[in-house]
Coordinates of C-alpha atoms in Angstrom, one line a residue:
X1 CA -23.1 -37.2 -5.6
X2 CA -21.6 -33.9 -4.5
X3 CA -23.6 -32.6 -1.6
X4 CA -22.9 -29.2 -0.1
X5 CA -20.6 -28.9 2.9
X6 CA -22.0 -27.9 6.3
X7 CA -19.7 -26.1 8.6
X8 CA -19.4 -26.3 12.4
X9 CA -20.6 -23.4 14.5
X10 CA -19.4 -21.5 17.5
X11 CA -21.7 -19.8 20.0
X12 CA -19.6 -16.8 21.0
X13 CA -22.2 -15.5 23.5
X14 CA -25.4 -16.7 24.9
X15 CA -24.8 -20.2 26.3
X16 CA -27.6 -21.1 28.7
X17 CA -28.7 -17.4 28.6
X18 CA -30.7 -18.0 25.4
X19 CA -32.9 -20.5 27.3
X20 CA -33.9 -17.5 29.4
X21 CA -34.3 -15.0 26.6
X22 CA -30.8 -13.4 26.6
X23 CA -29.2 -12.5 23.2
X24 CA -26.8 -14.8 21.5
X25 CA -24.2 -14.5 18.8
X26 CA -23.1 -17.4 16.8
X27 CA -20.9 -17.9 13.7
X28 CA -19.9 -20.7 11.3
X29 CA -16.5 -22.2 11.7
X30 CA -15.2 -23.6 8.4
X31 CA -12.3 -25.5 10.0
X32 CA -14.7 -28.4 10.7
X33 CA -17.3 -29.6 8.2
X34 CA -19.5 -32.5 7.2
X35 CA -21.4 -33.7 4.1
X36 CA -23.7 -36.6 3.1
X37 CA -22.0 -39.2 1.0
X38 CA -22.5 -42.8 -0.4
X39 CA -20.0 -45.6 0.0
X40 CA -19.8 -49.3 0.3
X41 CA -19.5 -48.8 4.1
X42 CA -16.2 -50.6 4.4
X43 CA -14.8 -48.5 7.2
X44 CA -16.0 -48.7 10.8
X45 CA -16.7 -44.9 10.8
X46 CA -18.9 -45.2 7.7
X47 CA -20.8 -48.2 9.0
X48 CA -21.4 -46.6 12.4
X49 CA -22.6 -43.3 10.8
X50 CA -25.0 -45.3 8.5
X51 CA -26.4 -47.2 11.5
X52 CA -27.0 -43.9 13.3
X53 CA -28.9 -42.6 10.2
X54 CA -31.2 -45.7 10.3
X55 CA -32.4 -44.9 13.9
X56 CA -32.6 -41.2 13.1
X57 CA -34.8 -41.9 10.1
X58 CA -37.2 -43.7 12.4
X59 CA -37.4 -40.7 14.6
X60 CA -38.0 -38.3 11.7
X61 CA -40.7 -40.6 10.4
X62 CA -42.7 -40.0 13.5
X63 CA -42.1 -36.3 13.6
X64 CA -44.9 -34.0 12.7
X65 CA -43.5 -31.0 10.8
X66 CA -45.4 -28.1 9.2
X67 CA -46.3 -28.7 5.6
X68 CA -43.8 -26.3 4.1
X69 CA -41.0 -28.0 6.0
X70 CA -41.9 -31.6 5.3
X71 CA -39.1 -34.2 4.7
X72 CA -39.1 -37.0 2.2
X73 CA -38.2 -39.6 4.8
X74 CA -39.0 -42.5 2.4
X75 CA -36.2 -41.3 0.1
X76 CA -33.9 -40.8 3.1
X77 CA -34.5 -44.4 4.1
X78 CA -33.9 -45.7 0.6
X79 CA -30.6 -43.8 0.4
X80 CA -29.5 -45.1 3.8
X81 CA -30.0 -48.6 2.5
X82 CA -27.9 -47.7 -0.5
X83 CA -24.9 -46.7 1.7
X84 CA -25.5 -43.1 2.8
X85 CA -23.4 -41.8 5.7
X86 CA -22.4 -38.4 7.1
X87 CA -18.7 -37.8 6.4
X88 CA -17.7 -35.3 9.0
X89 CA -14.6 -34.1 10.9
X90 CA -16.6 -32.1 13.4
X91 CA -15.7 -33.4 16.8
X92 CA -18.7 -34.7 18.8
X93 CA -19.3 -33.5 22.4
X94 CA -17.1 -30.4 21.7
X95 CA -19.8 -27.7 21.5
X96 CA -19.2 -26.9 17.9
X97 CA -22.4 -28.3 16.4
X98 CA -21.8 -31.8 15.1
X99 CA -25.5 -32.7 15.3
X100 CA -26.4 -29.3 13.9
X101 CA -24.4 -29.9 10.7
X102 CA -26.0 -33.3 10.2
X103 CA -29.6 -31.9 10.7
X104 CA -28.8 -29.1 8.2
X105 CA -27.5 -31.5 5.7
X106 CA -30.5 -33.8 5.9
X107 CA -32.9 -30.9 5.7
X108 CA -31.2 -29.5 2.7
X109 CA -31.3 -32.8 0.8
X110 CA -34.7 -34.2 1.8
X111 CA -36.9 -31.1 2.4
X112 CA -39.9 -31.5 0.0
X113 CA -40.1 -27.7 -0.6
X114 CA -36.9 -26.1 -1.6
X115 CA -35.6 -23.2 0.6
X116 CA -32.9 -20.9 -0.6
X117 CA -30.9 -19.7 2.5
X118 CA -30.0 -16.3 0.9
X119 CA -33.7 -15.6 0.3
X120 CA -35.2 -16.6 3.6
X121 CA -37.2 -13.9 5.4
X122 CA -36.9 -13.1 9.1
X123 CA -40.3 -14.8 9.7
X124 CA -39.2 -17.9 7.8
X125 CA -36.0 -18.0 9.8
X126 CA -38.1 -18.1 13.0
X127 CA -40.2 -21.1 11.6
X128 CA -37.1 -22.9 10.3
X129 CA -35.5 -22.6 13.7
X130 CA -38.5 -24.3 15.3
X131 CA -38.4 -27.1 12.7
X132 CA -34.6 -27.6 13.3
X133 CA -35.3 -27.6 17.1
X134 CA -37.7 -30.5 16.6
X135 CA -35.3 -32.4 14.3
X136 CA -32.3 -31.9 16.7
X137 CA -34.2 -32.8 19.8
X138 CA -33.4 -36.4 19.0
X139 CA -29.7 -35.8 19.9
X140 CA -30.0 -33.5 23.0
X141 CA -33.5 -34.0 24.5
X142 CA -34.4 -30.4 23.9
X143 CA -32.9 -28.2 21.2
X144 CA -33.3 -24.5 20.5
X145 CA -32.7 -25.2 16.8
X146 CA -30.0 -22.6 16.6
X147 CA -27.1 -24.9 15.8
X148 CA -28.7 -26.4 12.7
X149 CA -29.8 -22.9 11.6
X150 CA -26.3 -21.6 11.7
X151 CA -25.0 -24.6 9.8
X152 CA -27.8 -24.3 7.2
X153 CA -27.5 -20.6 6.7
X154 CA -23.7 -20.6 6.9
X155 CA -23.8 -17.0 8.2
X156 CA -23.3 -15.3 11.6
X157 CA -26.7 -15.1 13.4
X158 CA -27.8 -12.8 16.1
X159 CA -30.3 -14.4 18.5
X160 CA -32.3 -11.3 19.5
X161 CA -34.7 -13.2 21.8
X162 CA -36.4 -16.6 22.1
X163 CA -38.7 -15.7 19.3
X164 CA -36.5 -13.7 17.0
X165 CA -33.3 -14.4 15.1
X166 CA -31.6 -12.5 12.3
X167 CA -28.5 -12.4 10.1
X168 CA -25.8 -10.1 11.3
X169 CA -22.5 -8.7 10.0
X170 CA -19.6 -9.1 12.4
X171 CA -16.5 -6.9 12.1
X172 CA -13.9 -8.4 9.8
X173 CA -11.1 -10.4 11.4
X174 CA -7.8 -8.5 10.9
X175 CA -4.2 -9.1 11.8
X176 CA -3.7 -7.6 15.3
X177 CA -2.4 -8.6 18.7
X178 CA -5.8 -9.6 20.0
X179 CA -7.6 -12.9 19.4
X180 CA -10.5 -15.1 20.1
X181 CA -9.4 -18.7 20.4
X182 CA -10.6 -22.2 21.3
X183 CA -8.9 -24.3 24.0
X184 CA -9.3 -28.0 23.9
X185 CA -10.2 -29.3 27.4
X186 CA -9.0 -32.8 26.3
X187 CA -12.4 -34.4 27.1
X188 CA -15.8 -34.6 25.5
X189 CA -18.8 -33.0 27.1
X190 CA -22.4 -34.2 27.0
X191 CA -25.1 -31.5 26.4
X192 CA -28.0 -33.3 28.1
X193 CA -26.5 -33.7 31.6
X194 CA -25.1 -30.1 31.6
X195 CA -28.5 -28.7 30.6
X196 CA -30.1 -30.8 33.4
X197 CA -27.7 -29.2 35.9
X198 CA -28.7 -25.7 34.6
X199 CA -32.4 -26.4 35.1
X200 CA -31.8 -27.7 38.6
X201 CA -30.0 -24.4 39.4
X202 CA -32.8 -22.5 37.9
X203 CA -35.1 -23.9 40.6
X204 CA -33.4 -21.6 43.2
X205 CA -34.5 -18.1 43.3
X206 CA -31.0 -16.6 44.0
X207 CA -29.6 -18.2 40.8
X208 CA -32.5 -17.1 38.7
X209 CA -32.1 -13.5 40.0
X210 CA -28.3 -13.3 39.4
X211 CA -28.7 -14.9 35.9
X212 CA -31.3 -12.3 34.9
X213 CA -29.7 -9.3 36.6
X214 CA -26.0 -10.0 36.0
X215 CA -25.3 -12.8 33.5
X216 CA -27.8 -11.6 30.8
X217 CA -26.7 -8.0 31.2
X218 CA -23.0 -8.7 30.8
X219 CA -23.7 -11.2 27.9
X220 CA -25.8 -8.7 26.0
X221 CA -23.3 -5.9 26.6
X222 CA -20.5 -8.1 25.2
X223 CA -22.5 -8.7 22.0
X224 CA -23.3 -5.1 21.6
X225 CA -19.7 -3.9 22.1
X226 CA -18.3 -6.7 19.9
X227 CA -20.6 -5.8 17.0
X228 CA -19.6 -2.2 17.3
X229 CA -15.9 -3.2 17.6
X230 CA -15.8 -1.2 20.8
X231 CA -13.1 -3.2 22.6
X232 CA -12.8 -1.4 26.0
X233 CA -16.4 -2.0 27.1
X234 CA -16.2 -5.4 25.4
X235 CA -13.3 -6.6 27.7
X236 CA -14.8 -4.8 30.7
X237 CA -18.0 -6.8 30.4
X238 CA -16.2 -10.0 29.3
X239 CA -14.3 -10.0 32.6
X240 CA -17.5 -9.8 34.5
X241 CA -19.0 -12.5 32.4
X242 CA -16.0 -14.8 32.9
X243 CA -16.0 -14.2 36.6
X244 CA -19.8 -14.9 36.8
X245 CA -19.3 -18.2 35.0
X246 CA -16.4 -19.1 37.3
X247 CA -18.7 -18.5 40.3
X248 CA -22.0 -20.0 39.0
X249 CA -21.2 -22.4 36.2
X250 CA -18.6 -24.4 38.1
X251 CA -20.0 -27.9 37.2
X252 CA -19.8 -26.9 33.5
X253 CA -16.1 -25.9 33.6
X254 CA -13.8 -28.8 32.8
X255 CA -11.5 -29.6 35.7
X256 CA -8.4 -29.4 33.5
X257 CA -9.2 -25.7 32.9
X258 CA -10.3 -24.6 36.3
X259 CA -7.0 -23.1 37.5
X260 CA -6.1 -21.4 34.2
X261 CA -9.6 -19.9 34.1
X262 CA -8.9 -18.2 37.5
X263 CA -5.3 -17.3 36.3
X264 CA -6.8 -15.3 33.4
X265 CA -9.1 -13.4 35.7
X266 CA -6.3 -12.6 38.2
X267 CA -3.8 -11.5 35.6
X268 CA -6.2 -9.9 33.1
X269 CA -4.1 -11.5 30.4
X270 CA -7.1 -13.4 28.9
X271 CA -10.6 -14.3 29.9
X272 CA -12.3 -17.7 29.4
X273 CA -15.9 -18.6 28.8
X274 CA -18.0 -21.7 27.9
X275 CA -18.3 -22.6 24.3
X276 CA -21.8 -24.2 24.2
X277 CA -22.9 -26.2 27.2
X278 CA -19.5 -27.0 28.7
X279 CA -18.6 -30.0 30.7
X280 CA -15.8 -30.7 28.2
X281 CA -15.0 -30.0 24.6
X282 CA -13.8 -26.5 23.7
X283 CA -13.7 -23.4 25.9
X284 CA -13.5 -20.0 24.4
X285 CA -10.6 -17.6 25.2
X286 CA -10.4 -13.8 24.5
X287 CA -7.3 -11.8 24.8
X288 CA -5.8 -8.4 23.8
X289 CA -2.4 -10.0 23.5
X290 CA -2.5 -13.5 22.1
X291 CA 1.3 -14.0 22.3
X292 CA 1.2 -13.5 26.1
X293 CA -1.9 -15.6 26.6
X294 CA -0.4 -18.4 24.5
X295 CA 2.6 -18.6 26.8
X296 CA 0.5 -18.6 29.9
X297 CA -1.7 -21.4 28.4
X298 CA 1.3 -23.6 27.4
X299 CA 0.4 -27.3 27.3
X300 CA -3.1 -26.7 26.0
X301 CA -4.1 -27.2 22.3
X302 CA -5.4 -23.9 21.0
X303 CA -7.0 -22.7 17.7
X304 CA -7.3 -19.0 16.8
X305 CA -10.7 -18.3 15.3
X306 CA -10.7 -14.5 15.1
X307 CA -8.0 -11.7 15.2
X308 CA -8.3 -8.1 16.0

């Protein structure tokens, strides 16, 4: 059985903001990927994955999905019994969509009606996102459905609002001094508790006000400038966004990166932001001079994902 590969995703902009109707920009990341496979389940990894699928199948069986998006859960269960597992190198708890890729793979294989990603209309995208949100809620408590959507479509997606998502072209990566990169915090993060902290913060009027008036404004301005490849306003708003997160998302910033986050703001050599919900996993870095930033971030494992 050769099943399609589903890539990880990176939410460049919009973490937490998309819950409150900010824009978001997200893209597939082919360095990490996963696919459904059969085996005799000899290894611990395969056995564990298969067991997870058993409990997930029970969840899916009780899920009420719209008719056009129904899943053949019976076939799914039969194949699990025959040794199905999810072969993936996507790190869990790193904010790069490990559960999103799994949901996308299951939907692609077991959806009763076939959907061609390249022919999906904007309206269908909206409905598909809702379905994926229901399917992925098993892993995070509440899911926007964005991660599986990116993994399924394998295209950059612009989240325009809570209700509207669309495909988007991002400027091509080219050899230059600047870079967007991932920094490994060295610890995993759990989405559930981080989202809980966010909702607690949202209960205070001051936080709600600054999120709407500052965070969302900087976030949307970054997306707009990035898509236009307008790097001066991009970095201007990025600094404000990074500083805002340093002030207001402190519990979500891994301790190991707290000082270097501030160092970037003070020196203007690079700016950091959350990659997904934070608490661990990856953090995103942006710089006009990667060589300089790399030296300043010596000791941290980094992966360049985009050059300009």
